[in-house]
Amino acid sequence: LLTYHDLTVTQQPLNPAELPTTVAATEPVTTLQLHLSDPVTALNVDLNYTIFEQRALLLRSTTFHNNGLETLSIDHAASLQLALPTADYRVLTLAGTHAHEANLVTAELHPGIQLYRSLRGTSGPQQQPFTALTAKSTTEFSGEVLASALVWSGNFASSVEVDQYGRTRFTLGLEPTTFSWQLKPQQSFQ
């Protein structure tokens, strides 16, 4: 069971060496890190939020730190889970082929789960790790868009679920049926 431990606020972006640089050194940002811990397994989890001060953009990631003596298995990790009070959106994804990438695919939301994923072992033009919810009145030039892209080159899953009350849950992360990471003692995974 993870419990809140502490928080850190800095004016620095998180740019781990293992990931592509996502923020220029001169970009004004504020980063909030919520530190959670599980005393039984000695797992520490950081929920990282970088807010871009001059753009409507939020960079979100999770870092797992194994401070225990045993190897831990991470079998599911979502970078985004957003609950919305309505289902008055369309879902927009990107699909395509080699040399014909990023074709817009839109669909109306409906009760149940709409799942978009890659099981190819890599992201690619067939299905990209990007999903957006757009207001029904949104055009190419204006309107509300809630978009999320996953900086990950492996299998991914994006789901949009409309429940029996007409509320929406939007989730994007690592594809759980094919993902398992063995987090050895004193190692981290982001």
CSV table of C-alpha atoms in Angstrom, one decimal:
chain,number,residue,atom,x,y,z
A,1,LEU,CA,0.0,0.0,0.0
A,2,LEU,CA,1.5,3.3,-1.1
A,3,THR,CA,1.2,6.2,1.3
A,4,TYR,CA,2.2,9.9,0.9
A,5,HIS,CA,5.6,10.6,2.3
A,6,ASP,CA,6.7,14.1,1.1
A,7,LEU,CA,6.8,16.5,-1.9
A,8,THR,CA,9.4,18.4,-3.8
A,9,VAL,CA,8.8,21.6,-5.9
A,10,THR,CA,11.5,22.9,-8.2
A,11,GLN,CA,11.9,25.1,-11.3
A,12,GLN,CA,13.7,22.4,-13.1
A,13,PRO,CA,12.4,19.9,-15.7
A,14,LEU,CA,12.9,16.1,-15.2
A,15,ASN,CA,15.1,14.9,-18.0
A,16,PRO,CA,16.4,11.5,-17.1
A,17,ALA,CA,19.4,10.3,-19.1
A,18,GLU,CA,17.4,7.2,-20.4
A,19,LEU,CA,14.6,9.3,-22.1
A,20,PRO,CA,14.6,11.9,-24.9
A,21,THR,CA,15.0,15.5,-23.7
A,22,THR,CA,11.5,16.9,-23.4
A,23,VAL,CA,12.2,20.4,-22.2
A,24,ALA,CA,14.8,22.9,-23.3
A,25,ALA,CA,17.1,24.2,-20.5
A,26,THR,CA,15.6,27.7,-21.0
A,27,GLU,CA,12.0,26.7,-20.9
A,28,PRO,CA,10.3,28.1,-17.7
A,29,VAL,CA,8.7,25.2,-15.9
A,30,THR,CA,7.7,24.2,-12.4
A,31,THR,CA,8.0,20.5,-11.4
A,32,LEU,CA,6.1,18.9,-8.6
A,33,GLN,CA,7.1,15.5,-7.3
A,34,LEU,CA,4.9,13.6,-4.9
A,35,HIS,CA,6.8,11.0,-3.0
A,36,LEU,CA,4.9,7.8,-2.0
A,37,SER,CA,6.3,4.8,-0.2
A,38,ASP,CA,5.4,1.2,0.7
A,39,PRO,CA,7.1,0.2,4.0
A,40,VAL,CA,6.5,-3.5,3.5
A,41,THR,CA,8.3,-3.8,0.1
A,42,ALA,CA,10.5,-0.7,0.4
A,43,LEU,CA,9.1,0.5,-2.9
A,44,ASN,CA,9.2,4.3,-3.3
A,45,VAL,CA,7.2,5.9,-6.1
A,46,ASP,CA,7.5,9.4,-7.4
A,47,LEU,CA,4.6,11.0,-9.2
A,48,ASN,CA,6.2,13.7,-11.4
A,49,TYR,CA,4.4,16.7,-12.9
A,50,THR,CA,6.2,19.3,-14.9
A,51,ILE,CA,4.0,22.3,-15.7
A,52,PHE,CA,5.0,24.5,-18.7
A,53,GLU,CA,4.5,28.1,-17.6
A,54,GLN,CA,4.0,29.5,-21.2
A,55,ARG,CA,2.0,26.7,-22.7
A,56,ALA,CA,-1.1,24.6,-21.9
A,57,LEU,CA,1.1,21.6,-21.4
A,58,LEU,CA,1.7,19.2,-18.5
A,59,LEU,CA,4.5,16.5,-18.6
A,60,ARG,CA,3.7,13.5,-16.3
A,61,SER,CA,5.7,10.5,-15.4
A,62,THR,CA,6.1,8.0,-12.6
A,63,THR,CA,9.4,6.7,-11.2
A,64,PHE,CA,9.6,3.5,-9.3
A,65,HIS,CA,12.6,3.0,-6.8
A,66,ASN,CA,13.2,-0.4,-5.3
A,67,ASN,CA,15.0,0.3,-2.0
A,68,GLY,CA,14.4,-3.2,-0.7
A,69,LEU,CA,16.3,-6.4,-0.7
A,70,GLU,CA,14.0,-8.4,-3.1
A,71,THR,CA,13.3,-8.0,-6.8
A,72,LEU,CA,9.9,-6.5,-7.5
A,73,SER,CA,7.7,-7.1,-10.5
A,74,ILE,CA,6.0,-4.1,-12.2
A,75,ASP,CA,3.2,-5.6,-14.3
A,76,HIS,CA,1.1,-2.5,-15.1
A,77,ALA,CA,2.0,1.2,-15.2
A,78,ALA,CA,-0.2,3.9,-16.7
A,79,SER,CA,1.1,7.4,-17.1
A,80,LEU,CA,-2.4,8.9,-17.3
A,81,GLN,CA,-5.7,8.2,-15.8
A,82,LEU,CA,-8.2,11.1,-16.2
A,83,ALA,CA,-11.8,11.0,-15.0
A,84,LEU,CA,-14.2,13.3,-16.7
A,85,PRO,CA,-17.8,14.1,-15.7
A,86,THR,CA,-19.3,13.6,-19.2
A,87,ALA,CA,-19.0,11.6,-22.4
A,88,ASP,CA,-19.5,14.5,-24.7
A,89,TYR,CA,-16.3,13.9,-26.6
A,90,ARG,CA,-14.9,12.3,-29.7
A,91,VAL,CA,-11.8,10.2,-29.5
A,92,LEU,CA,-9.0,10.9,-31.9
A,93,THR,CA,-6.0,8.6,-32.6
A,94,LEU,CA,-3.3,8.4,-35.2
A,95,ALA,CA,-2.8,5.4,-37.5
A,96,GLY,CA,-1.1,4.7,-40.8
A,97,THR,CA,1.5,2.9,-42.7
A,98,HIS,CA,5.1,3.5,-43.7
A,99,ALA,CA,5.3,6.8,-45.6
A,100,HIS,CA,1.7,7.5,-44.8
A,101,GLU,CA,1.8,8.1,-41.1
A,102,ALA,CA,-0.3,10.0,-38.6
A,103,ASN,CA,-3.7,9.8,-40.3
A,104,LEU,CA,-6.4,11.2,-38.0
A,105,VAL,CA,-9.0,8.6,-36.9
A,106,THR,CA,-12.0,9.8,-35.0
A,107,ALA,CA,-14.9,8.0,-33.3
A,108,GLU,CA,-17.8,8.9,-31.1
A,109,LEU,CA,-17.6,7.8,-27.5
A,110,HIS,CA,-20.1,5.1,-26.5
A,111,PRO,CA,-20.8,3.1,-23.4
A,112,GLY,CA,-18.1,0.5,-22.6
A,113,ILE,CA,-14.4,0.5,-23.4
A,114,GLN,CA,-12.7,1.7,-26.6
A,115,LEU,CA,-9.2,0.3,-26.6
A,116,TYR,CA,-6.3,1.4,-28.8
A,117,ARG,CA,-3.0,-0.4,-28.4
A,118,SER,CA,0.1,-1.9,-30.0
A,119,LEU,CA,1.3,-5.4,-29.5
A,120,ARG,CA,4.0,-5.3,-32.1
A,121,GLY,CA,6.8,-4.8,-29.5
A,122,THR,CA,7.3,-1.2,-30.7
A,123,SER,CA,5.3,1.8,-31.5
A,124,GLY,CA,5.1,2.8,-35.2
A,125,PRO,CA,3.0,4.3,-37.9
A,126,GLN,CA,0.4,1.5,-37.6
A,127,GLN,CA,-0.8,2.8,-34.2
A,128,GLN,CA,1.0,5.6,-32.4
A,129,PRO,CA,1.0,6.1,-28.6
A,130,PHE,CA,-1.2,9.2,-28.9
A,131,THR,CA,-4.9,9.7,-28.0
A,132,ALA,CA,-7.0,12.9,-27.7
A,133,LEU,CA,-10.5,13.6,-26.6
A,134,THR,CA,-12.1,16.5,-28.5
A,135,ALA,CA,-15.3,18.3,-27.7
A,136,LYS,CA,-17.9,17.6,-30.4
A,137,SER,CA,-17.8,21.2,-31.5
A,138,THR,CA,-14.0,21.2,-32.0
A,139,THR,CA,-12.7,22.0,-35.5
A,140,GLU,CA,-9.3,22.0,-37.0
A,141,PHE,CA,-8.8,25.6,-35.9
A,142,SER,CA,-10.5,25.9,-32.5
A,143,GLY,CA,-12.1,24.0,-29.6
A,144,GLU,CA,-11.4,21.9,-26.5
A,145,VAL,CA,-8.8,19.1,-26.9
A,146,LEU,CA,-7.4,16.9,-24.1
A,147,ALA,CA,-4.5,15.1,-25.7
A,148,SER,CA,-1.8,12.7,-24.4
A,149,ALA,CA,1.2,11.2,-25.9
A,150,LEU,CA,3.3,8.4,-24.4
A,151,VAL,CA,7.1,8.8,-24.7
A,152,TRP,CA,7.6,5.0,-25.0
A,153,SER,CA,8.7,2.9,-28.0
A,154,GLY,CA,7.3,-0.4,-26.8
A,155,ASN,CA,3.8,-1.9,-26.5
A,156,PHE,CA,1.2,0.6,-25.2
A,157,ALA,CA,-2.5,0.8,-24.4
A,158,SER,CA,-4.9,3.7,-24.5
A,159,SER,CA,-8.4,3.2,-23.4
A,160,VAL,CA,-11.5,5.4,-23.1
A,161,GLU,CA,-14.3,4.0,-21.0
A,162,VAL,CA,-17.8,5.5,-20.6
A,163,ASP,CA,-19.6,4.1,-17.6
A,164,GLN,CA,-23.3,3.6,-16.9
A,165,TYR,CA,-23.6,7.2,-15.6
A,166,GLY,CA,-22.2,8.8,-18.8
A,167,ARG,CA,-18.8,9.6,-17.2
A,168,THR,CA,-15.5,9.1,-19.0
A,169,ARG,CA,-12.2,7.5,-17.9
A,170,PHE,CA,-9.2,8.1,-20.1
A,171,THR,CA,-6.1,5.9,-19.5
A,172,LEU,CA,-2.8,5.7,-21.3
A,173,GLY,CA,0.2,3.6,-20.4
A,174,LEU,CA,2.2,0.5,-20.9
A,175,GLU,CA,0.3,-2.4,-22.4
A,176,PRO,CA,-0.4,-4.6,-19.3
A,177,THR,CA,-0.9,-8.1,-20.9
A,178,THR,CA,2.6,-8.1,-22.4
A,179,PHE,CA,4.6,-5.9,-19.9
A,180,SER,CA,6.5,-7.1,-16.9
A,181,TRP,CA,9.6,-5.4,-15.5
A,182,GLN,CA,11.8,-7.0,-12.9
A,183,LEU,CA,12.9,-4.1,-10.7
A,184,LYS,CA,16.0,-5.3,-8.9
A,185,PRO,CA,17.1,-4.0,-5.5
A,186,GLN,CA,18.5,-0.4,-5.6
A,187,GLN,CA,17.3,0.1,-9.2
A,188,SER,CA,14.8,2.5,-10.6
A,189,PHE,CA,12.3,2.5,-13.5
A,190,GLN,CA,10.6,5.5,-15.1
